Tab-separated table of C-alpha atoms in Angstrom:
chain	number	residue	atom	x	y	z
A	1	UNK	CA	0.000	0.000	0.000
A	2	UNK	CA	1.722	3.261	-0.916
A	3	UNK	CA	1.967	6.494	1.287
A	4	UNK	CA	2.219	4.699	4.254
A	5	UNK	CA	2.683	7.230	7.001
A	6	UNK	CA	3.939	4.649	9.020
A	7	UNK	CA	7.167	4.440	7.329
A	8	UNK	CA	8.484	7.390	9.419
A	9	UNK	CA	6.245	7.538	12.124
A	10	UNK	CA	6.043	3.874	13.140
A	11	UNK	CA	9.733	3.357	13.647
A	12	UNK	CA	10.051	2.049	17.036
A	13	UNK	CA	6.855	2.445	17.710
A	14	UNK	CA	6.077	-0.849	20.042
A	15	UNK	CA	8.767	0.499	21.909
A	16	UNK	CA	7.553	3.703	22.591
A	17	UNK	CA	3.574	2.646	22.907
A	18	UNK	CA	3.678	0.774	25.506
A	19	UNK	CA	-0.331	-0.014	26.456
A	20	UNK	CA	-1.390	1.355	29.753
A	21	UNK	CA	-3.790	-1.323	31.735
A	22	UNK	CA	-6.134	2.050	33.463
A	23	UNK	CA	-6.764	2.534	29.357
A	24	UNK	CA	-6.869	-1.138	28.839
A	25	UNK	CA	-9.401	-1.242	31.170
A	26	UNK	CA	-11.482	1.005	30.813
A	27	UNK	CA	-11.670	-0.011	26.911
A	28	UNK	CA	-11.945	-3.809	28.288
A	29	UNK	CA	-15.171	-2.548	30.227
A	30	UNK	CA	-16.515	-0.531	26.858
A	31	UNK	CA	-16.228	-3.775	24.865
A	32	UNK	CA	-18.716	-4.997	27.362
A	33	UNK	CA	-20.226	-8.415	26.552
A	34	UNK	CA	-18.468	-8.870	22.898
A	35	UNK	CA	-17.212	-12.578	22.852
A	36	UNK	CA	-15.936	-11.042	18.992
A	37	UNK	CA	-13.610	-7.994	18.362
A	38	UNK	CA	-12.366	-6.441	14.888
A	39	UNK	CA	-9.733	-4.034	16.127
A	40	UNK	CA	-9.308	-1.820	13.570
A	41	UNK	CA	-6.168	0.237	12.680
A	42	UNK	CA	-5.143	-1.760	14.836
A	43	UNK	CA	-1.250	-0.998	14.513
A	44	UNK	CA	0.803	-3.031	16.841
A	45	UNK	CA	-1.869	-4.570	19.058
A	46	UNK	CA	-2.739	-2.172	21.591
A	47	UNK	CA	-5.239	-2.656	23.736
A	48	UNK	CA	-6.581	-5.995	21.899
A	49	UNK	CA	-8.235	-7.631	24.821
A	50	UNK	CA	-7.496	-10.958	25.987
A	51	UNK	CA	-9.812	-13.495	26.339
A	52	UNK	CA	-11.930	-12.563	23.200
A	53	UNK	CA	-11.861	-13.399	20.198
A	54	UNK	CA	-9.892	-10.958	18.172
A	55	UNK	CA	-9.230	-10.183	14.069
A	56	UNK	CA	-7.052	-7.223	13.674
A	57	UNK	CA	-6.687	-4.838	10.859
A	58	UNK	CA	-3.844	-2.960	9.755
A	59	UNK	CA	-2.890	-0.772	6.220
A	60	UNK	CA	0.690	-0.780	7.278
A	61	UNK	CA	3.567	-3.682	7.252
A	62	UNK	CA	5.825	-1.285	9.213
A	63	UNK	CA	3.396	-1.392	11.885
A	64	UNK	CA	2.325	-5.482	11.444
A	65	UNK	CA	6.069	-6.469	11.873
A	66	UNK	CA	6.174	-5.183	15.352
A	67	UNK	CA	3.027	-6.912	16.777
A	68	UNK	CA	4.381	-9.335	19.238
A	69	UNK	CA	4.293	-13.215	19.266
A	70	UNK	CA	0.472	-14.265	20.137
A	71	UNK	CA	-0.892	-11.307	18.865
A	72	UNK	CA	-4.648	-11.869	17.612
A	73	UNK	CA	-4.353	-12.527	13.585
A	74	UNK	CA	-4.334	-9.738	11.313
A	75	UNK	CA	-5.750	-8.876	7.866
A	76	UNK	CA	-3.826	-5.804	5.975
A	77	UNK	CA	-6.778	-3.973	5.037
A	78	UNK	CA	-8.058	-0.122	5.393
A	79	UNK	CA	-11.247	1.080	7.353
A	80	UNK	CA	-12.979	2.531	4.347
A	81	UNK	CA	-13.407	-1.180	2.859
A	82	UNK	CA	-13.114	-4.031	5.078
A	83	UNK	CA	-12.850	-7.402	3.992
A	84	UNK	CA	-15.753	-8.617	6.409
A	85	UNK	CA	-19.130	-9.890	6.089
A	86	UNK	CA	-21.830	-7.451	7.912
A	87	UNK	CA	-22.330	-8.092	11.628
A	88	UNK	CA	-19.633	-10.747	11.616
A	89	UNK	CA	-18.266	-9.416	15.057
A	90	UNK	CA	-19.891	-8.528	17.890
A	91	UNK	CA	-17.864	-5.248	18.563
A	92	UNK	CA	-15.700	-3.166	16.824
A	93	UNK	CA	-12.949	-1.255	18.302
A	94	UNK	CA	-11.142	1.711	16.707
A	95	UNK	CA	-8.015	3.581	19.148
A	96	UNK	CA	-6.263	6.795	18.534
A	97	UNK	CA	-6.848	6.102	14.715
A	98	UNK	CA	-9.538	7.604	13.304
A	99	UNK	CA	-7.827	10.669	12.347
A	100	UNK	CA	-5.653	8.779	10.393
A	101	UNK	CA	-7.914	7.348	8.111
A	102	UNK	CA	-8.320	8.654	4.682
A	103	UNK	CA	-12.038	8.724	4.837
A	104	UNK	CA	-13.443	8.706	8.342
A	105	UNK	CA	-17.091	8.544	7.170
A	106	UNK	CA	-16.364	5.494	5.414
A	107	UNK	CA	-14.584	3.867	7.997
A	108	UNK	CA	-17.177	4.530	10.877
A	109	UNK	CA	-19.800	3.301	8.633
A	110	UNK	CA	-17.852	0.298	8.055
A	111	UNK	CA	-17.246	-0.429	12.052
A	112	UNK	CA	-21.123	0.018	12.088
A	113	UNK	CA	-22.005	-2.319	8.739
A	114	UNK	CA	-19.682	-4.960	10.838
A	115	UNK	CA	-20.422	-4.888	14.415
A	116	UNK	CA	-23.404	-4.652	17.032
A	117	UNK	CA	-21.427	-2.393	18.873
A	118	UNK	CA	-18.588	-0.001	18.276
A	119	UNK	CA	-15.722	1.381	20.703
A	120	UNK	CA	-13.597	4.252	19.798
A	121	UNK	CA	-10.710	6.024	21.859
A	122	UNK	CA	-10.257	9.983	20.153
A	123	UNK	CA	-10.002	12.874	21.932
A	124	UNK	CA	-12.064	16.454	22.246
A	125	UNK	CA	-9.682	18.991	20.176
A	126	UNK	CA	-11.232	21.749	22.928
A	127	UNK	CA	-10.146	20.473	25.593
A	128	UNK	CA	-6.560	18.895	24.102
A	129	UNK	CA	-6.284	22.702	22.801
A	130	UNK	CA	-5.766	23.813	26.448
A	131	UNK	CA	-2.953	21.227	27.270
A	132	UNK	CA	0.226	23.483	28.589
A	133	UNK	CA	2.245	20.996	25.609
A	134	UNK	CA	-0.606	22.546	23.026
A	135	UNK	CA	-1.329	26.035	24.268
A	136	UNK	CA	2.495	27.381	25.453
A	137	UNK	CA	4.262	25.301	22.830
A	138	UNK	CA	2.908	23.585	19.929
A	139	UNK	CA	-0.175	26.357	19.098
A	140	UNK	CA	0.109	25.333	15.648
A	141	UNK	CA	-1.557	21.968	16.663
A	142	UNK	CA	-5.004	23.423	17.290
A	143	UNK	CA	-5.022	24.773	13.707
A	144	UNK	CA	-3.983	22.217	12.080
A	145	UNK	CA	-6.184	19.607	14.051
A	146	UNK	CA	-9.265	21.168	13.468
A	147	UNK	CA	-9.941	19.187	10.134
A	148	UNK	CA	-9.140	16.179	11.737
A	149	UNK	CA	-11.822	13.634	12.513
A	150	UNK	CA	-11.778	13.315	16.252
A	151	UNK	CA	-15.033	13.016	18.837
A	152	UNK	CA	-17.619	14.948	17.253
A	153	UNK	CA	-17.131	13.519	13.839
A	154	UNK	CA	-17.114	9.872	15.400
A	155	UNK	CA	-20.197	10.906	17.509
A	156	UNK	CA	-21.964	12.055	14.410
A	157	UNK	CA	-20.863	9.073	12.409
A	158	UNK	CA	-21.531	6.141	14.273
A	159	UNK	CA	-24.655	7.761	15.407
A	160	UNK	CA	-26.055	7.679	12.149
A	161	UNK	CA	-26.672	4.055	12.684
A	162	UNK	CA	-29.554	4.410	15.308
A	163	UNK	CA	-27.693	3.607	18.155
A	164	UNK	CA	-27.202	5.190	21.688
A	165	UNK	CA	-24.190	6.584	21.961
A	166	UNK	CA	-22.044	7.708	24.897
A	167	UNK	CA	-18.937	9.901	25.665
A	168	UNK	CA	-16.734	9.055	28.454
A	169	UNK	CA	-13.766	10.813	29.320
A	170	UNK	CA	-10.336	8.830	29.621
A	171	UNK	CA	-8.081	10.771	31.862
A	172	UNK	CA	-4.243	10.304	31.427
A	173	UNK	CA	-2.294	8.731	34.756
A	174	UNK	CA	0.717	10.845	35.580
A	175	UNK	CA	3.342	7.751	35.007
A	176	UNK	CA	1.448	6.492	31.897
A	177	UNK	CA	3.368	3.900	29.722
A	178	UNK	CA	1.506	4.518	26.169
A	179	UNK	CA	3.603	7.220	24.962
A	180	UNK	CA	0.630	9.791	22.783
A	181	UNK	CA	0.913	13.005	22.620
A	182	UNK	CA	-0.451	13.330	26.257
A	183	UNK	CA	1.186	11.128	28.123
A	184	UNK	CA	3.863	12.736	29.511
A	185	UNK	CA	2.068	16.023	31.131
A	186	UNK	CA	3.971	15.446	34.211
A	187	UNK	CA	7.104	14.685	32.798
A	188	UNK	CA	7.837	17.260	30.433
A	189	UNK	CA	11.615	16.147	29.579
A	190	UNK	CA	10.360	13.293	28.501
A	191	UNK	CA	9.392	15.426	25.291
A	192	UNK	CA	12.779	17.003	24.817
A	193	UNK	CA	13.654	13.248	23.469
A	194	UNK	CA	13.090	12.903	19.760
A	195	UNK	CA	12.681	8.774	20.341
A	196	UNK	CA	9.398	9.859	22.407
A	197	UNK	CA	8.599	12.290	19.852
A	198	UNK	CA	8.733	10.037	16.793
A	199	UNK	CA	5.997	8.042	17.371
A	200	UNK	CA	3.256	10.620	18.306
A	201	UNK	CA	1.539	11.719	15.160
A	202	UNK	CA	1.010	15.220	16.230
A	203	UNK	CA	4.732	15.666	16.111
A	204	UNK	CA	4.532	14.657	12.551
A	205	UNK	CA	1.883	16.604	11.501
A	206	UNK	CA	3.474	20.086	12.533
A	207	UNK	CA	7.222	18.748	11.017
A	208	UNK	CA	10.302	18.275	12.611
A	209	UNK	CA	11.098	22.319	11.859
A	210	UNK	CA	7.980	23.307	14.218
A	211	UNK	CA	8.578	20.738	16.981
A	212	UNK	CA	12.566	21.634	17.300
A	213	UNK	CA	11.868	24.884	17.988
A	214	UNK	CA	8.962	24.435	20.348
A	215	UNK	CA	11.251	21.915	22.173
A	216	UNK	CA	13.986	24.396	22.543
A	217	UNK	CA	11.555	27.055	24.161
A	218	UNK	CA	10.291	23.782	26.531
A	219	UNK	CA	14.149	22.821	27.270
A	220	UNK	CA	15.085	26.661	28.432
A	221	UNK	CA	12.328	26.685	30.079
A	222	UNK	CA	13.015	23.812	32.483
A	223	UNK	CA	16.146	24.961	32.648
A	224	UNK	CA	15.339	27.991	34.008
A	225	UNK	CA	12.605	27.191	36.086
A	226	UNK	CA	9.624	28.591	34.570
A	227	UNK	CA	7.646	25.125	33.518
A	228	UNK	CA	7.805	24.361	37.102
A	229	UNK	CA	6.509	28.248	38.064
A	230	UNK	CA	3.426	27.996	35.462
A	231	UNK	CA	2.762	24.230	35.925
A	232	UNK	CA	3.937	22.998	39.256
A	233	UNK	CA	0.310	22.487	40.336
A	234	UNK	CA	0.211	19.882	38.145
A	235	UNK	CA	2.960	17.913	40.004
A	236	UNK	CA	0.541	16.914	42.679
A	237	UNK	CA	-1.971	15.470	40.653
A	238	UNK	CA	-2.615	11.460	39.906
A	239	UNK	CA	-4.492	12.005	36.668
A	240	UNK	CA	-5.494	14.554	34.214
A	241	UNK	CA	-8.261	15.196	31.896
A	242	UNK	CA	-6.195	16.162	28.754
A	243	UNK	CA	-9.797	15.561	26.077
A	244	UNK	CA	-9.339	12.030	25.588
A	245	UNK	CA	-12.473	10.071	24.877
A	246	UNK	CA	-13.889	6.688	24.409
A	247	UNK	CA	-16.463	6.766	22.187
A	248	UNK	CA	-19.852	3.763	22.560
A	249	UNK	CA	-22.431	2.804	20.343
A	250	UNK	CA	-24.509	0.223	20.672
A	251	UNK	CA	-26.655	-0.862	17.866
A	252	UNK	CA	-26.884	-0.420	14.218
């Protein structure tokens, strides 16, 4: 498949994306009763649960060659047009990959056309806009993710089936191990490292030329002290709210 993003981007990436079980549970719980699960853009297997039956399905061989021995089999398809029979699974699941997809209508619709019930992890662009990493740093990241499909576009899609839908925030532990773009909102050094940085899409989309410079403004100031004078509330807090959300829908 050509113009694979994933060339770049996915480079060490089941190094770097470690799953975190607080997301892995909560997305377990989402998946509720589904003894089936298509995981789709499904990457290197996060968050496939165990004990379920799982098909996964992936557009990109840099990102199949990293899932790990007794990962659940995998199909190299795209979201738009999957090679499954309608309502062959009993849930669908979709994370941090929408926004990716080259046609999120399509895709949604084809979670729906598959599935009784549909689980997707995005994020509110709103509230992500107002992360200290966004807002002090990276600006450029609210403009140019406001054309990408996140909540309100999967909302709107999947609703389109009939279903009940629900929103349900997915707050970010301070020491999580799945290393997107807000991960590390108590440990800002940890962006300063361009391994941590090349496998979070939102680097990528701004380009290297952006993100250098915005990390040299975030290195002087821990340096100097002032991250910790704006932000050292944050330091006492377990989790944070950062506009992650898992997406339900139950029903076609």
């Amino acid at each position: 498949m050509s113009g694979d993003p994933y060339l770049r981007l996915g480079v060490g990436y089941a190094g770097q994306r470690v799953p975190d079980p607080r997301v892995a549970a909560m997305i377990d719980a989402a998946l509720g009763a589904a003894g089936s699960v298509v995981n789709v853009g499904a990457g290197t297997g996060s968050y496939e649960p165990a004990g379920r039956d799982v098909l996964a399905v992936e557009p990109s061989a840099v990102m199949i060659a990293q899932r790990r021995a007794g990962s659940a089999p995998v199909v190299r398809a795209r979201a738009e047009r999957l090679p499954l029979a309608d309502g062959s699974f009993d849930a669908a699941l979709a994370v941090l990959t929408v926004h990716h997809w080259s046609d999120a209508a399509a895709g949604l619709a084809e979670l729906r056309r598959v599935s009784a019930r549909q689980v997707v992890l995005t994020w509110d662009p709103a509230v992500t806009g107002r992360f200290w990493l966004v807002r002090d740093y990276v600006p450029e990241l609210s403009r140019l993710e406001a054309g990408l499909a996140t909540v309100a576009t999967v909302v709107a899609e999947l609703g389109r089936g009939g279903g009940r839908t629900t929103v349900t925030p997915v707050p970010v532990p301070a020491d999580c191990t799945d290393g997107f773009m807000g991960a590390y909102w108590r440990r800002p050094e940890r962006y300063l490292d361009p391994r941590v940085r090349a496998s979070i899409s939102a680097f990528a989309t701004v380009g290297e030329d952006v993100a250098g410079e915005a990390m040299q403004r975030l290195g002087a100031d821990l340096e100097s002290g002032r991250w910790l004078e704006r932000h050292g509330d944050l330091l006492g807090l377990a989790a944070l709210d950062l506009g992650y959300r898992l997406v339900v829908c139950d029903g076609r």
